[in-house]
Coordinates of N, CA and C in Angstrom, one line a residue:
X1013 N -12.9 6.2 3.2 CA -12.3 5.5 2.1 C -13.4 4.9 1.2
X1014 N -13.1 5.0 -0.3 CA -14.3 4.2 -0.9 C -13.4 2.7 -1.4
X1015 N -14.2 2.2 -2.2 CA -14.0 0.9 -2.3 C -12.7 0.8 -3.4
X1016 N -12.1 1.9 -4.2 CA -11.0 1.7 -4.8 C -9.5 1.4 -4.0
X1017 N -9.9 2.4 -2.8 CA -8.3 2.9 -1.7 C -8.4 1.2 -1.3
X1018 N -9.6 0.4 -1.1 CA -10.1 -0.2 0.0 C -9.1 -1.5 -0.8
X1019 N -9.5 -1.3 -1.9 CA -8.8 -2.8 -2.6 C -7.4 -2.6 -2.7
X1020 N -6.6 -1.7 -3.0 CA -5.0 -1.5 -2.6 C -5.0 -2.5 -1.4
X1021 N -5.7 -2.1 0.0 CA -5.1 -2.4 1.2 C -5.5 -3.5 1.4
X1022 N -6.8 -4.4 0.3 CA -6.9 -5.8 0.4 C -6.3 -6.9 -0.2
X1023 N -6.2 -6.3 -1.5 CA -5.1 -7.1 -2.1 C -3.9 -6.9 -0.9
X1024 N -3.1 -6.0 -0.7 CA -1.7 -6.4 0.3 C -2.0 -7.2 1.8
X1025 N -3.3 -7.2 1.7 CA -3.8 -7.7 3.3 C -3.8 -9.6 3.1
X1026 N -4.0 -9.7 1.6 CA -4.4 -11.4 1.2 C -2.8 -11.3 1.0
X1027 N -2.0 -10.8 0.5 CA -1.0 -10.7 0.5 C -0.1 -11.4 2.0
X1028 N -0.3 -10.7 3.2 CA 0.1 -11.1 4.2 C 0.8 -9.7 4.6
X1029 N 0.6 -8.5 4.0 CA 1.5 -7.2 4.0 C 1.4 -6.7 5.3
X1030 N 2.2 -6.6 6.7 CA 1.3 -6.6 8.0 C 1.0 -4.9 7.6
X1031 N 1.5 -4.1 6.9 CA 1.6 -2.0 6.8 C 0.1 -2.2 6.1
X1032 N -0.6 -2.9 5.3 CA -2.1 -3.4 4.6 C -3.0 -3.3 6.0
X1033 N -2.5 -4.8 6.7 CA -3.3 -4.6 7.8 C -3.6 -4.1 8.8
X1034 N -2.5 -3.7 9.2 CA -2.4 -2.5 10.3 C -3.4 -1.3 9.8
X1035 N -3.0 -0.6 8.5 CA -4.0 0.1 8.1 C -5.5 0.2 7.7
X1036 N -5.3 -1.5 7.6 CA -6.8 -1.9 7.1 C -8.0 -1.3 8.7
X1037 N -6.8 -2.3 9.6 CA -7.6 -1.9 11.4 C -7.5 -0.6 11.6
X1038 N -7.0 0.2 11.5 CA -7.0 1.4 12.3 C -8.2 2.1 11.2
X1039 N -8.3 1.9 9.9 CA -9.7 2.8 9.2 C -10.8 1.9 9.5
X1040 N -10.8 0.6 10.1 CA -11.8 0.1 10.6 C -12.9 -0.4 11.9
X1041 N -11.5 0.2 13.0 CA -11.1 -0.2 14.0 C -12.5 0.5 14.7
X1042 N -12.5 2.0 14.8 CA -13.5 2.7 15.7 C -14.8 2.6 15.2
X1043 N -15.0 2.6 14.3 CA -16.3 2.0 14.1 C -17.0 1.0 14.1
X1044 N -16.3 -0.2 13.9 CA -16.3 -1.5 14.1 C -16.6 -1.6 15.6
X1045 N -15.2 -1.1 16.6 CA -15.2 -1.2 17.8 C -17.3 -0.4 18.2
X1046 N -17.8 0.6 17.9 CA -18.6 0.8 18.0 C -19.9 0.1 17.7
X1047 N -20.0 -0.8 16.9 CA -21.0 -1.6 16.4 C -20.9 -2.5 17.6
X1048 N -19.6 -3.3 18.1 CA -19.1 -4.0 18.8 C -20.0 -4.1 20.0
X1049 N -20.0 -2.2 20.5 CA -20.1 -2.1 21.8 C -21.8 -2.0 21.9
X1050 N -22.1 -1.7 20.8 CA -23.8 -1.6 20.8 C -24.2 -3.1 20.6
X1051 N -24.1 -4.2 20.0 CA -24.1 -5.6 20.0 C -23.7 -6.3 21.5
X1052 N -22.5 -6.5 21.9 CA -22.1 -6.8 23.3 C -22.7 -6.6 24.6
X1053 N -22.9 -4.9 24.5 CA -23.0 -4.0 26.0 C -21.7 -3.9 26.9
X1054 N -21.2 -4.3 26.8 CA -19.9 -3.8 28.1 C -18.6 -4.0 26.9
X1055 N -17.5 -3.2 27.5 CA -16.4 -3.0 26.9 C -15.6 -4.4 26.4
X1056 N -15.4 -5.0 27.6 CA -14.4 -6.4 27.7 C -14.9 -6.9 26.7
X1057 N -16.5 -7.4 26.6 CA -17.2 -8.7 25.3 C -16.9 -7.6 24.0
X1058 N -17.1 -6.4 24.1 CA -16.6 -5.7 22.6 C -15.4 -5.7 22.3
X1059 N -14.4 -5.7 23.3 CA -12.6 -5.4 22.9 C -12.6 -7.4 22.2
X1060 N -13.6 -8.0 22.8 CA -13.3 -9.6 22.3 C -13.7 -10.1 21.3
X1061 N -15.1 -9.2 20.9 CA -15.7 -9.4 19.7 C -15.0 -8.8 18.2
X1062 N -14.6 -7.2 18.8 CA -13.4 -6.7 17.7 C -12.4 -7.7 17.2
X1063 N -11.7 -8.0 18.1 CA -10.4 -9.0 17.7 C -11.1 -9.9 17.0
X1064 N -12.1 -10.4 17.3 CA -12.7 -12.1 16.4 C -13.2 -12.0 15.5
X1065 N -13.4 -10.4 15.4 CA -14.5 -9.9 13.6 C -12.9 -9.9 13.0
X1066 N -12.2 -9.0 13.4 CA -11.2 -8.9 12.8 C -10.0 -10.5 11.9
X1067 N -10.2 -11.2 13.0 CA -9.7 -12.5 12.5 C -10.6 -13.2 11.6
X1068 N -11.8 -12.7 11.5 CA -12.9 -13.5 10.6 C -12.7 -12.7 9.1
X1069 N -12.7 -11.1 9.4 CA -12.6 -10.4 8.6 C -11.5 -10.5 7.6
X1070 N -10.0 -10.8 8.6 CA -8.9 -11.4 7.3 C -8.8 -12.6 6.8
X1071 N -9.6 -13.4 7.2 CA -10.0 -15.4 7.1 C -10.7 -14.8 5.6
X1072 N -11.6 -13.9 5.5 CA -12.5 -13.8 4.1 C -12.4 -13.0 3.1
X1073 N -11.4 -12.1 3.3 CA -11.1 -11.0 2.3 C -10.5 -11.5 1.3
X1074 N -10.7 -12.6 0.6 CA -10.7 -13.2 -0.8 C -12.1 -13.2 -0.9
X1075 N -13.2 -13.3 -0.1 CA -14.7 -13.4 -0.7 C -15.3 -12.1 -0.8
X1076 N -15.1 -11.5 -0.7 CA -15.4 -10.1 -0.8 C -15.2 -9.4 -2.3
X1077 N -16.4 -9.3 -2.9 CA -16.9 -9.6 -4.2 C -17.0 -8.1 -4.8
X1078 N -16.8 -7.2 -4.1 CA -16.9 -5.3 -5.1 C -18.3 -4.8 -5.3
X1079 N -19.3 -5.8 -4.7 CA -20.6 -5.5 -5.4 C -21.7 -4.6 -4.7
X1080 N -20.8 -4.3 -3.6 CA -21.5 -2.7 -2.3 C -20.4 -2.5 -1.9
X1081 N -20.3 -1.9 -0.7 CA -19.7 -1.5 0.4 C -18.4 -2.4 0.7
X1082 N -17.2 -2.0 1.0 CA -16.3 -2.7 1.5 C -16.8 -2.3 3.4
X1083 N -17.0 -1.2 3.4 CA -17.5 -1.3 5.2 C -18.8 -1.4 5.3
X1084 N -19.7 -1.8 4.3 CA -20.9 -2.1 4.2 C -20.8 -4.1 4.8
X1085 N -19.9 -4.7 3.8 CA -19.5 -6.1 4.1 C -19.0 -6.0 5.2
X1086 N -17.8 -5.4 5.5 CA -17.0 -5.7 6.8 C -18.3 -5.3 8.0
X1087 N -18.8 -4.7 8.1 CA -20.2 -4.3 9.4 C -20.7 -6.1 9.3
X1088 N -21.1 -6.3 8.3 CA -21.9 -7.7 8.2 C -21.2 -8.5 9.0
X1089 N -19.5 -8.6 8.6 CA -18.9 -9.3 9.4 C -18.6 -9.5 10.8
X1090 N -19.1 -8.2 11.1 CA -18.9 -7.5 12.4 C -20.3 -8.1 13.1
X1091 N -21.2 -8.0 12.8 CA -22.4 -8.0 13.2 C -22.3 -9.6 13.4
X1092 N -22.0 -10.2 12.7 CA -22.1 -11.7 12.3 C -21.3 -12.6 13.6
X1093 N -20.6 -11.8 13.9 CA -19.6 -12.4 14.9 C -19.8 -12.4 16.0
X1094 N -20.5 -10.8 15.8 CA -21.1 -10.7 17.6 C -22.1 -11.9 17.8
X1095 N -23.2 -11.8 16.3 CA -24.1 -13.0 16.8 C -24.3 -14.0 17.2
X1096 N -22.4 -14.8 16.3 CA -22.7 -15.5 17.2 C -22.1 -15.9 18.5
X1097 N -21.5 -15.2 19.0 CA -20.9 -15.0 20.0 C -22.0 -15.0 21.3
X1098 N -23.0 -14.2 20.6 CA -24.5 -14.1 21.5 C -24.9 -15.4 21.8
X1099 N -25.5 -16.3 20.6 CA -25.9 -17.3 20.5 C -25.2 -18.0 21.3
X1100 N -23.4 -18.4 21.2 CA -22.9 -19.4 21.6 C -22.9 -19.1 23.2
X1101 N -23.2 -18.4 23.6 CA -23.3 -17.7 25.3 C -24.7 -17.9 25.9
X1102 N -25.6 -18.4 24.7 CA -27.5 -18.2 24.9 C -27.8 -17.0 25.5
X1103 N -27.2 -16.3 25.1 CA -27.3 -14.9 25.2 C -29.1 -14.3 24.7
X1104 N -29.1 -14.6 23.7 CA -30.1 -14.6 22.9 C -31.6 -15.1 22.8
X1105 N -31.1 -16.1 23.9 CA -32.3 -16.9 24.6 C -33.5 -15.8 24.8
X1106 N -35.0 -16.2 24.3 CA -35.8 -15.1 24.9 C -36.8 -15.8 25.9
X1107 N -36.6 -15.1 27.4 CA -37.2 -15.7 28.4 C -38.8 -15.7 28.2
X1108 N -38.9 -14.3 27.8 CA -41.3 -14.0 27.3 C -41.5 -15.3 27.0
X1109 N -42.6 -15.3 27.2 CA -43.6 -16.0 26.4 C -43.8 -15.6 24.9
X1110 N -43.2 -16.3 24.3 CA -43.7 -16.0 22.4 C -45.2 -16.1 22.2
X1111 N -45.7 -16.9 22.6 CA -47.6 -16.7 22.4 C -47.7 -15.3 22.5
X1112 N -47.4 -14.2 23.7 CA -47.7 -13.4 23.8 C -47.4 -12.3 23.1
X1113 N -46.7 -12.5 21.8 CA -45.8 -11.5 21.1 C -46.8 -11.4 20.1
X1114 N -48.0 -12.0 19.8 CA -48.4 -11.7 18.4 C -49.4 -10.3 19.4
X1115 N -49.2 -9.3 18.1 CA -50.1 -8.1 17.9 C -49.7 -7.2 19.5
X1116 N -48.8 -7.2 19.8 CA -48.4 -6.4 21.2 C -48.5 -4.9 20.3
X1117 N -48.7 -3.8 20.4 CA -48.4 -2.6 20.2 C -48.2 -1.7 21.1
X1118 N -46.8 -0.4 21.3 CA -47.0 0.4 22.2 C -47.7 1.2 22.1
X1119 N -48.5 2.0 22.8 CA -49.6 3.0 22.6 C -48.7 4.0 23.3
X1120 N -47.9 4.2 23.6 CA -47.1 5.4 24.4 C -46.0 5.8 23.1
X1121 N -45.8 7.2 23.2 CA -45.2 7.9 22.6 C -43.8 7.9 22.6
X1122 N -42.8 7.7 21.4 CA -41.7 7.2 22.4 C -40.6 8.4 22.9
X1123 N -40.2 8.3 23.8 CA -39.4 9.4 24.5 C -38.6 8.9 24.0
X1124 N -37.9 8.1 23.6 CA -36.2 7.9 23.0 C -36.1 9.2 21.7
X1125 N -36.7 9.3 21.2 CA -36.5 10.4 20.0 C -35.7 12.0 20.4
X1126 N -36.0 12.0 21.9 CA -35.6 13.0 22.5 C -34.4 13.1 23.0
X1127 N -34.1 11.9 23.1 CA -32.6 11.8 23.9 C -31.3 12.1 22.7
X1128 N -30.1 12.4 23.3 CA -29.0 12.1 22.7 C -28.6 11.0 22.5
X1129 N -27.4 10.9 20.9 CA -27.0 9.7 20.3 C -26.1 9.0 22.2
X1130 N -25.3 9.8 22.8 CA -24.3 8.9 23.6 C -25.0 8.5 24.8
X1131 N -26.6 8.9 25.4 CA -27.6 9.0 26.3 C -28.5 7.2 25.7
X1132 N -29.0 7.5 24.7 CA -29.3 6.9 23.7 C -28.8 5.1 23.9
X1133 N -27.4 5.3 23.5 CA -26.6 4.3 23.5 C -26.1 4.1 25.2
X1134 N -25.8 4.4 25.9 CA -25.8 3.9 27.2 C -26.7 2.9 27.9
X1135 N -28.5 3.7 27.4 CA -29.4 2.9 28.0 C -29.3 1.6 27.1
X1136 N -29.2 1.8 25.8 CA -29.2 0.4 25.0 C -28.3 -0.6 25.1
X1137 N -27.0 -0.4 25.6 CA -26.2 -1.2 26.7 C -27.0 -1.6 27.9
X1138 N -27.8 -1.4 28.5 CA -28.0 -2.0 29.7 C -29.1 -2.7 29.3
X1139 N -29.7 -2.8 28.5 CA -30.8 -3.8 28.2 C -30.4 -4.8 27.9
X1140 N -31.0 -6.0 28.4 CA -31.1 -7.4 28.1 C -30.5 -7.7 27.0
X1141 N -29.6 -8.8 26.7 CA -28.8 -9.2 25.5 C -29.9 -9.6 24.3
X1142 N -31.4 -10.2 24.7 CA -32.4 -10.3 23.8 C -32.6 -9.1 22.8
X1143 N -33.2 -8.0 24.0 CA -33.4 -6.9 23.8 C -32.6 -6.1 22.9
X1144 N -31.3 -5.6 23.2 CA -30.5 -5.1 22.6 C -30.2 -5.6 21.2
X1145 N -30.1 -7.0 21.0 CA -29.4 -7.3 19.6 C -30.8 -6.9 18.9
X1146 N -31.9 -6.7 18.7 CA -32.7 -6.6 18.1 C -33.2 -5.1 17.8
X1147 N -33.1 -4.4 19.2 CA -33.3 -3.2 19.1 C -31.9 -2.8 18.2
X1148 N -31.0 -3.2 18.5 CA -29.6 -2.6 17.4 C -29.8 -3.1 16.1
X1149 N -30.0 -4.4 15.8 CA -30.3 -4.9 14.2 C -31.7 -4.2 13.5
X1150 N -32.3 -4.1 14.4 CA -33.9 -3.2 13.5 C -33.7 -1.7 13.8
X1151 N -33.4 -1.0 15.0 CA -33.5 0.7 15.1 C -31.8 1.2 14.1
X1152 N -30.6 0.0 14.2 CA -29.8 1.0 14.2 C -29.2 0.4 12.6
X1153 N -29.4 -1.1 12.5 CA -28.6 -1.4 11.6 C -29.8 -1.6 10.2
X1154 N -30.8 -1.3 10.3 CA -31.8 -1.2 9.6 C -32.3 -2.8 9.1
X1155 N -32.6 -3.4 9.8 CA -33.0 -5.4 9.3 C -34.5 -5.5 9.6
X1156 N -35.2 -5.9 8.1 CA -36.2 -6.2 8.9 C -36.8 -6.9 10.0
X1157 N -38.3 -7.3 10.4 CA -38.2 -8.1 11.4 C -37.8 -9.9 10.6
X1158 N -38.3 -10.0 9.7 CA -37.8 -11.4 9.0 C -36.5 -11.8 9.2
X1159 N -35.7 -10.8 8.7 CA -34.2 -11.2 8.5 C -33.8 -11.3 9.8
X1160 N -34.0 -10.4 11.0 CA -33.7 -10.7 12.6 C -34.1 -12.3 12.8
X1161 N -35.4 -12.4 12.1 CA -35.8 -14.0 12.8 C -35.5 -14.8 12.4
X1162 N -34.4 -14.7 10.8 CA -34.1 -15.7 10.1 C -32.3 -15.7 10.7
X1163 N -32.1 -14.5 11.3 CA -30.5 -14.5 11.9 C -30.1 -14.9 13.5
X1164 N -31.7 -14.7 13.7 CA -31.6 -15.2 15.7 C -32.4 -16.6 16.4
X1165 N -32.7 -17.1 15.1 CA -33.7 -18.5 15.0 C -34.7 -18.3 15.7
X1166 N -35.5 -17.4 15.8 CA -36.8 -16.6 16.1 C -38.0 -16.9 15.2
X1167 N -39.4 -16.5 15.6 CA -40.2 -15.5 14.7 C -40.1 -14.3 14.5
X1168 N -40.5 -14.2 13.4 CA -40.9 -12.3 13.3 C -41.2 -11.8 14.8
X1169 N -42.7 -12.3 14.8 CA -43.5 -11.9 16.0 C -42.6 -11.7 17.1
X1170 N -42.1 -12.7 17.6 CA -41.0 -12.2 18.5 C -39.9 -11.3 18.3
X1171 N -39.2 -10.8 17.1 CA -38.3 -9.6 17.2 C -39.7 -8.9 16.6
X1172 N -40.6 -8.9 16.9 CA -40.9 -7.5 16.6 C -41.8 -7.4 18.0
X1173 N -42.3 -8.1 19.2 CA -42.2 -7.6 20.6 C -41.2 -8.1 21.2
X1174 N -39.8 -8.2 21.0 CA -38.8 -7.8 21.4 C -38.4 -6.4 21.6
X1175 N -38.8 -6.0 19.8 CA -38.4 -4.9 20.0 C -39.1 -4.0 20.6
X1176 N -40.8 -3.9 20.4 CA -41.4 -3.0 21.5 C -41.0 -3.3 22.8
X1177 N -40.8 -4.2 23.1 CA -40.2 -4.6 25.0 C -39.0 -3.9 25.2
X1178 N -38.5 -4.0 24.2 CA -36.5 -2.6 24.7 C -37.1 -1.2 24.3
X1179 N -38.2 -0.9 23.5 CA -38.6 0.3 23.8 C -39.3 0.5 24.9
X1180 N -40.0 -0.5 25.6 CA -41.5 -0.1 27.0 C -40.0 -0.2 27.8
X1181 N -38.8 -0.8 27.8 CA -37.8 -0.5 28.6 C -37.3 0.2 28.7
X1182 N -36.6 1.3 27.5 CA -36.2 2.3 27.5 C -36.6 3.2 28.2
X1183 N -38.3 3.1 27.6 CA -39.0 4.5 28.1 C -39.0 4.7 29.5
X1184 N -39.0 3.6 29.9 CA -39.3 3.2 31.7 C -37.8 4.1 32.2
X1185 N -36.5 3.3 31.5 CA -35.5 3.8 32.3 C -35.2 5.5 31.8
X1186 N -35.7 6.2 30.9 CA -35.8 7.6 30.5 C -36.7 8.8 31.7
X1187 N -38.0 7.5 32.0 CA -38.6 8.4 33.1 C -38.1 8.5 34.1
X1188 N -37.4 7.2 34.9 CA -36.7 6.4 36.0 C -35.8 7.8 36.4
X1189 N -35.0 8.4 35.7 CA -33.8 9.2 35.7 C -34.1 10.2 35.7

C-alpha cells in the first residue's frame, strides 16, 4: 500500500470506522508482528507488544503528517513501544562495564553473513534483551549508534560494544551448533 490507499483507511480509522481498522491491522499486522518479535524475543511479549503499538498507533493517527512513509511512521511506533516496554521491565539495563566499551573492536570475521534470514533471527531472539534491541535498531532497523544512545539513555560507546558483544555472541552460538 502507498501512502494514498493509506489515508482512505486513516481518515475512516480517526473516524472510528471499525472495516478502516480491521483493515488498517491486517495490512499491518505481520510485519509489525515481526519487528515485534525481533524487539521482544519470545512470542507472548510480541503478541503484547502488537496489541500496545496498535493502541498507540490509533491514539496518534491524527499526528501523522504525509511527510514519509505511512509504515515508515507506524515501524517508529512499533519500535517505540517495544522500547519502552523494555525499559519499563529494565530490560535494557546493561550489566558490562561501560569503561570497557570505549575502542572494543572484533577482529574475527563475521559468520552471521552466512547464515539464513529465519537462522539469523532465531539466534537474535535468544540474546540478551541489551543485546538484541541494539543489534535490531543498528543491523536491522538501520539507527545510528547516537540515536540508539539518545533512545536507550546510553552512550554511543556502549551501543556500539553492545553491539560487537551480540555479534562475539552470535558468532559463539553459530560455531556452538
Amino acid at each position: 500500500m502507498d501512502n494514498t490507499e493509506y489515508r482512505s483507511l486513516i481518515e475512516g480509522c480517526i473516524k472510528g470506522d471499525r472495516a478502516a481498522q480491521r483493515k488498517l491491522y491486517n495490512s499491518l499486522a505481520p510485519k509489525m508482528f515481526a519487528l515485534c518479535i525481533r524487539y521482544m524475543g519470545d512470542r507472548e511479549s510480541a503478541e503484547d507488544i502488537l496489541q500496545e503499538g496498535f493502541i498507540m498507533l490509533f491514539e496518534k493517527l491524527g499526528s501523522f503528517s504525509e511527510s514519509g512513509s505511512f509504515e515508515g511512521w507506524a515501524r517508529k511506533v512499533f519500535v517505540n513501544t517495544a522500547l519502552m516496554s523494555l525499559r519499563k521491565n529494565d530490560a535494557l539495563k546493561m550489566s558490562d562495564n561501560i569503561e570497557s566499551a570505549i575502542n572494543v573492536e572484533s577482529s574475527q570475521p563475521s559468520v552471521i553473513q552466512s547464515l539464513g534470514y529465519k537462522e539469523l533471527m532465531h539466534l537474535v531472539m535468544s540474546l540478551p534483551a541489551g543485546y538484541r534491541t541494539v543489534f535490531n535498531m543498528f543491523v536491522i532497523e538501520g539507527f545510528s549508534h547516537n540515536d540508539i544512545a539518545a533512545a536507550l539513555g546510553i552512550s554511543p560507546a556502549t551501543s556500539r560494544s553492545q553491539l560487537n558483544r551480540a555479534r562475539q555472541m552470535l558468532q559463539e552460538m553459530i560455531k556452538n551448533e
